[in-house]
PDB file of C-alpha atoms in Angstrom:
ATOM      1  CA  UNK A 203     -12.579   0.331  22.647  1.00  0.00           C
ATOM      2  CA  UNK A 204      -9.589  -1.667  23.056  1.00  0.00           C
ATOM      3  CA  UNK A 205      -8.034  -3.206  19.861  1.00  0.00           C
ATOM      4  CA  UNK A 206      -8.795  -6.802  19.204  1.00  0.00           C
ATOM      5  CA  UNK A 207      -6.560  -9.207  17.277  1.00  0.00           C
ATOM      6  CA  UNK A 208      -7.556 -10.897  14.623  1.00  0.00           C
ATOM      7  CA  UNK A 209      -4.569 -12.408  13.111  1.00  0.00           C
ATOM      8  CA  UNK A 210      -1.167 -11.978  13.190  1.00  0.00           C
ATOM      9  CA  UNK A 211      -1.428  -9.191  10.391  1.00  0.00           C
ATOM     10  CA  UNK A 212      -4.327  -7.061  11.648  1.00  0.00           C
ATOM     11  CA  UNK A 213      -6.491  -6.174  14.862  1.00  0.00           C
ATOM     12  CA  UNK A 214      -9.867  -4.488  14.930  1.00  0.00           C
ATOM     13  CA  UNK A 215     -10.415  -1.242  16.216  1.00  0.00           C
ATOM     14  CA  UNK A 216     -12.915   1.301  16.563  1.00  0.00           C
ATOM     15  CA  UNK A 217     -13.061   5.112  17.877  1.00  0.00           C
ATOM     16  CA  UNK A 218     -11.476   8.637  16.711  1.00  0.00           C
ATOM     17  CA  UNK A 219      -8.209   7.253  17.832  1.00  0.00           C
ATOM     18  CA  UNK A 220      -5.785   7.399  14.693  1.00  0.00           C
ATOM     19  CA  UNK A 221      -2.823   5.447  13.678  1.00  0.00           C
ATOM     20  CA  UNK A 222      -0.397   4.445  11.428  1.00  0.00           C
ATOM     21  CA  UNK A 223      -1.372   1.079   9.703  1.00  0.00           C
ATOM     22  CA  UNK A 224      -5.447   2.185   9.699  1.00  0.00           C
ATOM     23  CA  UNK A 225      -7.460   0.911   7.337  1.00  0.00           C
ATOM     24  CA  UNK A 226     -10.450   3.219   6.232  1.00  0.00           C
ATOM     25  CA  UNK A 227     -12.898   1.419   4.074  1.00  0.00           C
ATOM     26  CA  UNK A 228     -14.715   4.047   1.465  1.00  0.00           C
ATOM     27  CA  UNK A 229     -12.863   6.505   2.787  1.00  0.00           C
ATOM     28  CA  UNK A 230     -13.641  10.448   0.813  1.00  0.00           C
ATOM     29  CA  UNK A 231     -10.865  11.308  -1.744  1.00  0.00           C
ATOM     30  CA  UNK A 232     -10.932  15.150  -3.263  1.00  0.00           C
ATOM     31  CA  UNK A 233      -9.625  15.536  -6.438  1.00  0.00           C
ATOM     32  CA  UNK A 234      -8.276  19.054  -7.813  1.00  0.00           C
ATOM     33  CA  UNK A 235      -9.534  19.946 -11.176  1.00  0.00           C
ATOM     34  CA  UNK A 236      -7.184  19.773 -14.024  1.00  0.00           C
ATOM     35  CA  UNK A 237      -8.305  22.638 -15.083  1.00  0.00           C
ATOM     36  CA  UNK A 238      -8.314  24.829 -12.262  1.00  0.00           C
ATOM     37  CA  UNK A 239      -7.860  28.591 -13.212  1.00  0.00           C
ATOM     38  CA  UNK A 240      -3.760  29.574 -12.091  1.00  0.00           C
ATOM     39  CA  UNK A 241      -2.471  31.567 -10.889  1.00  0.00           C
ATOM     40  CA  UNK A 242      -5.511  32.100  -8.637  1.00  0.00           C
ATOM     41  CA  UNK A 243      -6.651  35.975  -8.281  1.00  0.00           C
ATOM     42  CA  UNK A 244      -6.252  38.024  -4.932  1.00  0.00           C
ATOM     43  CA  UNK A 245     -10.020  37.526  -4.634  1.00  0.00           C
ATOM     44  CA  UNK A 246      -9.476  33.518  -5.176  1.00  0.00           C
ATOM     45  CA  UNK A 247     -11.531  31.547  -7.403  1.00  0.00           C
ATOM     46  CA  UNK A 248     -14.520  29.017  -7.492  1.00  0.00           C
ATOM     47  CA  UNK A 249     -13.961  25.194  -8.802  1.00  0.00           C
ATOM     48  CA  UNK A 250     -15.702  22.016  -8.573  1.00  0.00           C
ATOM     49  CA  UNK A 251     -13.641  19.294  -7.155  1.00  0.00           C
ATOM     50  CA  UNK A 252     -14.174  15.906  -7.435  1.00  0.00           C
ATOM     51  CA  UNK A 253     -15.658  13.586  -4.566  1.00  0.00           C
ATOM     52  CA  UNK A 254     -14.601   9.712  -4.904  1.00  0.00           C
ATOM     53  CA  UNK A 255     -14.461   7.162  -2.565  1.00  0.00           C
ATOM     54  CA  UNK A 256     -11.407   4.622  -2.252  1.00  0.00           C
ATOM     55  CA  UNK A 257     -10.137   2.057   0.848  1.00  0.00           C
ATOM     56  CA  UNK A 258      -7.370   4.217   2.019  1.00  0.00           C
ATOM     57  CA  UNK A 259      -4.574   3.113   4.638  1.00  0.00           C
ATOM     58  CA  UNK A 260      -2.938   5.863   7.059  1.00  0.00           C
ATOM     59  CA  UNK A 261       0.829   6.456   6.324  1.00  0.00           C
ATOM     60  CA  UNK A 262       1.390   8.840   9.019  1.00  0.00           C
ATOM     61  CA  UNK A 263       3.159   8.383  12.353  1.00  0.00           C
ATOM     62  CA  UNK A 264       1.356   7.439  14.992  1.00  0.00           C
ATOM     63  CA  UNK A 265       3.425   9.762  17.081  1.00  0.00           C
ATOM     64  CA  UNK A 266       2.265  12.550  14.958  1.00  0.00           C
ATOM     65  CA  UNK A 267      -1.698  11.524  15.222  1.00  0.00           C
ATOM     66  CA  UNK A 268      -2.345  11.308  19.076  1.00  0.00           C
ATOM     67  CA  UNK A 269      -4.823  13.471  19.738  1.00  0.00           C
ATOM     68  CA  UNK A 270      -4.231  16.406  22.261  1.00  0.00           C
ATOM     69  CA  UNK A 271      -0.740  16.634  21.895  1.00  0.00           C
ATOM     70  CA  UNK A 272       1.090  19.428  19.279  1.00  0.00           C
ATOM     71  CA  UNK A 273       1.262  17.185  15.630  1.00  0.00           C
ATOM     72  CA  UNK A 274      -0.061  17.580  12.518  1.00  0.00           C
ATOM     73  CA  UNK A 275      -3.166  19.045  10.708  1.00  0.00           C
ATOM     74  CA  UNK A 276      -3.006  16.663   7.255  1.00  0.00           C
ATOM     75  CA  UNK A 277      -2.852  12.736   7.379  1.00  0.00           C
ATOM     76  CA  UNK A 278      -0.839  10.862   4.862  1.00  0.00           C
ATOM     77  CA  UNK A 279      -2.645   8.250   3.067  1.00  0.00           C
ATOM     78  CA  UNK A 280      -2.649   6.180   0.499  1.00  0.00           C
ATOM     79  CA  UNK A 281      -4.907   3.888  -1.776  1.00  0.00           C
ATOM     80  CA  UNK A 282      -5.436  -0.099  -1.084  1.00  0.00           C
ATOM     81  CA  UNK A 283      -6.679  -2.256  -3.444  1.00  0.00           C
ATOM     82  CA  UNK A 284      -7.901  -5.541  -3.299  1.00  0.00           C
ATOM     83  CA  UNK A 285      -5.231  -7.843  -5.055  1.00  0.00           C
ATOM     84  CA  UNK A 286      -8.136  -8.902  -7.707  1.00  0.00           C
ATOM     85  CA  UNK A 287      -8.562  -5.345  -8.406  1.00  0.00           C
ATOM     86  CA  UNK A 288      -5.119  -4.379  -9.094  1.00  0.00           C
ATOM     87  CA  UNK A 289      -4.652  -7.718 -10.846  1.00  0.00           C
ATOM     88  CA  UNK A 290      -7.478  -6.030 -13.271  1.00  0.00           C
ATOM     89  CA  UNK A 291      -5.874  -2.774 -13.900  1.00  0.00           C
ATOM     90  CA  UNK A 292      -2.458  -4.394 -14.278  1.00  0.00           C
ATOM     91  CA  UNK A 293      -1.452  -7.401 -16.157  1.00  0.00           C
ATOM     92  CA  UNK A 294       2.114  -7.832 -14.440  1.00  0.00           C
ATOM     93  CA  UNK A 295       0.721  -8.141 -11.190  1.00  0.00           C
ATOM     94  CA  UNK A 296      -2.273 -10.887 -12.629  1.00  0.00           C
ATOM     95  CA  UNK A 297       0.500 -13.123 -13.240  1.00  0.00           C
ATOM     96  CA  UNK A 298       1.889 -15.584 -10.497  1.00  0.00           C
ATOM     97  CA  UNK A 299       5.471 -14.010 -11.054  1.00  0.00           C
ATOM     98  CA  UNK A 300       4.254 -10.520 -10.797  1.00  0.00           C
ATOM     99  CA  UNK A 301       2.700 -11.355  -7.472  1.00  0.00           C
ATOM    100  CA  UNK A 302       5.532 -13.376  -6.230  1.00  0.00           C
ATOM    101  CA  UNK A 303       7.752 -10.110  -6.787  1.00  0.00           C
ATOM    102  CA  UNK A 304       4.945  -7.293  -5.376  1.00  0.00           C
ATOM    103  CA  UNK A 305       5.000 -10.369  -2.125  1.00  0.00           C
ATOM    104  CA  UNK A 306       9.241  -9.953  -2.027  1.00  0.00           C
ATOM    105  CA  UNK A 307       8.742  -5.793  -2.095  1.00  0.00           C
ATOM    106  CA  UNK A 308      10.407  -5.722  -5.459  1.00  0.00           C
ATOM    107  CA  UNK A 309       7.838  -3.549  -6.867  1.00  0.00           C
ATOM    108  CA  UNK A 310       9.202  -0.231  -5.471  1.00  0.00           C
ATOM    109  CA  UNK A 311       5.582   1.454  -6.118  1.00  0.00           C
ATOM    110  CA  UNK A 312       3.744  -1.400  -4.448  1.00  0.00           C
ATOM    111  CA  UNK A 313       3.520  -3.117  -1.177  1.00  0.00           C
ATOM    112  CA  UNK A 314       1.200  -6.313  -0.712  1.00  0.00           C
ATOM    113  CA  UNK A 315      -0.711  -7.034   2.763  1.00  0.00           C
ATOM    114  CA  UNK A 316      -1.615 -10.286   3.774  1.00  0.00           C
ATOM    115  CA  UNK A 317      -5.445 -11.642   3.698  1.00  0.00           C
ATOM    116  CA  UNK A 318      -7.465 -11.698   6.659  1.00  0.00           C
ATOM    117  CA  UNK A 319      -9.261 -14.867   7.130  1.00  0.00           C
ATOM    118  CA  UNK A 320     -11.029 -14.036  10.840  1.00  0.00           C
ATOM    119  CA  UNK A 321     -14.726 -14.876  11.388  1.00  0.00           C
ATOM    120  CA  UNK A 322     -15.170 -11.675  12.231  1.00  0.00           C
ATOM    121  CA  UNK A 323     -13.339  -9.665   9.276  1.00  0.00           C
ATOM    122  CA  UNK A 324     -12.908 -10.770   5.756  1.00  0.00           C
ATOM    123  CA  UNK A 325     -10.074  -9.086   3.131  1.00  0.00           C
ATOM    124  CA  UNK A 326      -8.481 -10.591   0.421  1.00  0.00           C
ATOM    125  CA  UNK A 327      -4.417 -10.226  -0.512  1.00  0.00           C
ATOM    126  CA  UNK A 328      -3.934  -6.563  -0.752  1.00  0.00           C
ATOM    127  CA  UNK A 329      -1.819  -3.985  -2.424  1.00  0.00           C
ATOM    128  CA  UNK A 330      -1.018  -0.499  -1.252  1.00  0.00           C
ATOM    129  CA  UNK A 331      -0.099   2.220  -4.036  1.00  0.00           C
ATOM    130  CA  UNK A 332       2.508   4.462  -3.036  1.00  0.00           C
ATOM    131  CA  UNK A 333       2.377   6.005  -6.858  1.00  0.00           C
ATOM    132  CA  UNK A 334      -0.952   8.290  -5.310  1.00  0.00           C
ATOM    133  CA  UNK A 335      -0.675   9.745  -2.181  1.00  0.00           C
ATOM    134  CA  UNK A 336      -3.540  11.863  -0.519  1.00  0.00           C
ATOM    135  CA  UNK A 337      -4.240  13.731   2.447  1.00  0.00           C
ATOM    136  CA  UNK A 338      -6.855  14.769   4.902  1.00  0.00           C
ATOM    137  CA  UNK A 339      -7.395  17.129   7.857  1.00  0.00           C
ATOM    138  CA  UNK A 340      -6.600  15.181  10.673  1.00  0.00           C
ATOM    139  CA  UNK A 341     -10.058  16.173  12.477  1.00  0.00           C
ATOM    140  CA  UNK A 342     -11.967  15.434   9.685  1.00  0.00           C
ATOM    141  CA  UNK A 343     -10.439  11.753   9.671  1.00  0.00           C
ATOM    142  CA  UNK A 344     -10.978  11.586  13.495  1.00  0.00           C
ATOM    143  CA  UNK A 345     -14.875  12.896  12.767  1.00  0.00           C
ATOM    144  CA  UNK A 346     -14.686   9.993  10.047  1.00  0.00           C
ATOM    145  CA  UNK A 347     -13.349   7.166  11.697  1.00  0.00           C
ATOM    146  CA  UNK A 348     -15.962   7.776  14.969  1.00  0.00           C
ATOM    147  CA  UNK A 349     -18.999   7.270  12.145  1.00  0.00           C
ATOM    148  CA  UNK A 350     -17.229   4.846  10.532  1.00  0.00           C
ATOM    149  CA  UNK A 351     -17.378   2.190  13.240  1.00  0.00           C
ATOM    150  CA  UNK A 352     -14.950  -0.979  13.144  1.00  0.00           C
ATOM    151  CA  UNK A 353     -11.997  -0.529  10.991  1.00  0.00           C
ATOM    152  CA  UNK A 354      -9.045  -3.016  10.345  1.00  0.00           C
ATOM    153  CA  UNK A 355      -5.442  -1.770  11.977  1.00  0.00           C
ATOM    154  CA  UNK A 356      -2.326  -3.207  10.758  1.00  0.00           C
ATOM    155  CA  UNK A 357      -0.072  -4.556  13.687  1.00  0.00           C
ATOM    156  CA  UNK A 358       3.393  -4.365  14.927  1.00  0.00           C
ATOM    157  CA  UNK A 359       5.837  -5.020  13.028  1.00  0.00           C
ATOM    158  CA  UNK A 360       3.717  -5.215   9.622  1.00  0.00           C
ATOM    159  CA  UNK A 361       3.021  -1.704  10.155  1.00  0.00           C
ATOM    160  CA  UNK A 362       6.672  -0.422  10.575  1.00  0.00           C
ATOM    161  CA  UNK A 363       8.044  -3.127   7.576  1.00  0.00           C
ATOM    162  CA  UNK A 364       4.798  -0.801   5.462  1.00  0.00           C
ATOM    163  CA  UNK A 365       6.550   2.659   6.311  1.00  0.00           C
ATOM    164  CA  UNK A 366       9.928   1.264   5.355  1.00  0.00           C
ATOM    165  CA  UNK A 367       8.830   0.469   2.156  1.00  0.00           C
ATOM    166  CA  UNK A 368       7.302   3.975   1.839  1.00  0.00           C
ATOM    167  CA  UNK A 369      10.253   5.222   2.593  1.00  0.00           C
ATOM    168  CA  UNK A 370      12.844   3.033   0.673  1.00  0.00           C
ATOM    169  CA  UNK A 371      10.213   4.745  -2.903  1.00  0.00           C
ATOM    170  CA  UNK A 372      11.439   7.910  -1.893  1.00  0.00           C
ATOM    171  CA  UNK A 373      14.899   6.714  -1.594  1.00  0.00           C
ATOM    172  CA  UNK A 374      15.331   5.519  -4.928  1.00  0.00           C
ATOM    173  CA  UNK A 375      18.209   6.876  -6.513  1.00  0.00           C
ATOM    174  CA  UNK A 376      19.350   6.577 -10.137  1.00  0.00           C
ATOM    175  CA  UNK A 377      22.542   6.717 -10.987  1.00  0.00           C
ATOM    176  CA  UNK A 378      23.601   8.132 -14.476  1.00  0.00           C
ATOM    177  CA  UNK A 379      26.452   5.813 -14.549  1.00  0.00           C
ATOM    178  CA  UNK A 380      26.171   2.680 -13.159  1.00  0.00           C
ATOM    179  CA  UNK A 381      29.055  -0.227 -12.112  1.00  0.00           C
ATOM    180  CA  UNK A 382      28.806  -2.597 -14.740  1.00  0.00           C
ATOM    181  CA  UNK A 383      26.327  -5.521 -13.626  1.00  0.00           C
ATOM    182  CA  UNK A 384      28.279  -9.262 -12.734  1.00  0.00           C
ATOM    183  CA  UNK A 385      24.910 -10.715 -12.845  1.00  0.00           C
ATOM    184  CA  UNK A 386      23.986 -13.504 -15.850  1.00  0.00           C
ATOM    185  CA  UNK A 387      22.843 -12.255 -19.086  1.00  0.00           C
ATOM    186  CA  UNK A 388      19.137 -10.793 -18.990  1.00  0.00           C
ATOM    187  CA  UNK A 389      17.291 -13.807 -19.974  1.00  0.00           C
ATOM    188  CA  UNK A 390      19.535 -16.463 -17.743  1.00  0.00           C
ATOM    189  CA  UNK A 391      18.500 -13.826 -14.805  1.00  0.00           C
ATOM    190  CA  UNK A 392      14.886 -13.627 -15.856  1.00  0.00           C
ATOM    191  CA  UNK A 393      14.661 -17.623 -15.690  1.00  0.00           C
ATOM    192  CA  UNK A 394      16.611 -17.905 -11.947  1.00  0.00           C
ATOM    193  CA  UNK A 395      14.091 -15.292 -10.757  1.00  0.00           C
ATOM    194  CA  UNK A 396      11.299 -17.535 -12.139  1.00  0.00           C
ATOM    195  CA  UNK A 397      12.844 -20.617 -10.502  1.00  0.00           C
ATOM    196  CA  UNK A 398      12.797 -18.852  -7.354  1.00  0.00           C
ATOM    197  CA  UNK A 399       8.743 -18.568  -7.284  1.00  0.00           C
ATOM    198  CA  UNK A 400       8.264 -22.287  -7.740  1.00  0.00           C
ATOM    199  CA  UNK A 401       7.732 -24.478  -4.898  1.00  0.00           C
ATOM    200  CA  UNK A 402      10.991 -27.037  -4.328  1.00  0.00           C
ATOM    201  CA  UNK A 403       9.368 -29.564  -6.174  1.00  0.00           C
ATOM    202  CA  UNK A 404       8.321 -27.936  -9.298  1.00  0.00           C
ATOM    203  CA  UNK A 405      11.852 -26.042  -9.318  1.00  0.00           C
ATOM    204  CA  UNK A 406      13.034 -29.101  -8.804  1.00  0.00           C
ATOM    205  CA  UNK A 407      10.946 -30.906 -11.550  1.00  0.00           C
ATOM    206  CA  UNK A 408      11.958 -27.926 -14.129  1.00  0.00           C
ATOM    207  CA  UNK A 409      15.945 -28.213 -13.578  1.00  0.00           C
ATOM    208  CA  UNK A 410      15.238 -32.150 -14.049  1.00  0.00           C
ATOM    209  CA  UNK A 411      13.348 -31.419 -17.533  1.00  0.00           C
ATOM    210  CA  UNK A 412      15.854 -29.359 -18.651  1.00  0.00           C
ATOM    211  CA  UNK A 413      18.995 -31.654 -17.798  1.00  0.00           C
ATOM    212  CA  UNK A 414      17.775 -34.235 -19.638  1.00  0.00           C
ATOM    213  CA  UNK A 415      17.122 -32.157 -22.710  1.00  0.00           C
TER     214      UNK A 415
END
């Protein structure tokens, strides 16, 4: 099946066909017992592991998915939320100013997708998790994605600015000593960063207020 766009954001695909930027709807996630016995005898040892299904998104190159050709047997992936969702399991992000900084990739663990509106595909405002990553056998997501029928693909360039945001959480570095900041005090920072989420004519409206105070 050839892909079909939907929006600028996303095209619809279907098939064993992998890529970075797929979107796998109830997709199987194992979990590893915390107490699994360790170090593991030469004979190995027997352990329920958890079965859970989440909306996953693949992180891996496509270069290192097409099928046939030498690559790799595990697929990166990692958890996506509806924006609702994560608003519900974290208050920063239910606020207008936490979603106005996930939207400008300041939330280095975060990374928010854009809704898709089509006829023929419905998904809210999104969030990807970088903070849990998983992986899968690479046939076993191939087997997956065949039964799964049509899945949501995220296009070029949306897909490549997602992997450089994957990339730039791995970056972080801290530094134990820092060059002193020249920004404005903490609070006098906090407020600019507000004003900068407001529409021109509610920043507007604000500075106005506060003059004539």
């Amino acid at each position: 099946m050839a892909a079909v766009e939907l929006s600028d954001w996303y095209e619809l695909f279907e098939g064993r066909e992998l890529e970075q930027g797929d979107v796998f709807e109830g997709c199987p996630v194992f979990r590893v017992p915390a107490d699994l016995p360790y170090p593991l005898s030469a004979e190995g040892a027997e352990a329920e592991f958890g079965v859970e299904t989440q909306d996953m998104i693949v992180m891996s190159q496509s270069c290192d998915l097409v099928e046939g050709q030498k690559g790799i047997g595990f697929v990166t992936l990692c958890p996506l939320w509806s924006l609702s969702s994560m608003a519900e399991a974290d208050g920063f992000l239910a606020s207008t100013y936490g979603k106005e900084m996930c939207r400008r990739g300041n939330l280095p663990g975060y990374h928010m997708l854009a809704a898709c509106e089509n006829a023929d595909w419905q998904r809210e405002v999104s969030i990807v998790s970088f903070r849990e990553i998983h992986s899968l056998p690479v046939e076993f997501l191939r087997n997956f994605a065949e039964q799964s029928g049509d899945r949501l693909r995220l296009r070029s360039p949306y897909r490549e600015h997602l992997a450089q945001a994957f990339a730039r959480y791995f970056m972080r570095v801290g530094l134990p000593v820092d060059i002193p900041s020249f920004a404005a005090e903490r609070d006098e920072k906090r407020a600019i960063e507000r004003l900068e989420t407001l529409d021109p004519a509610t920043r507007k409206r604000v500075i106005e207020a506060v003059e004539v105070r």
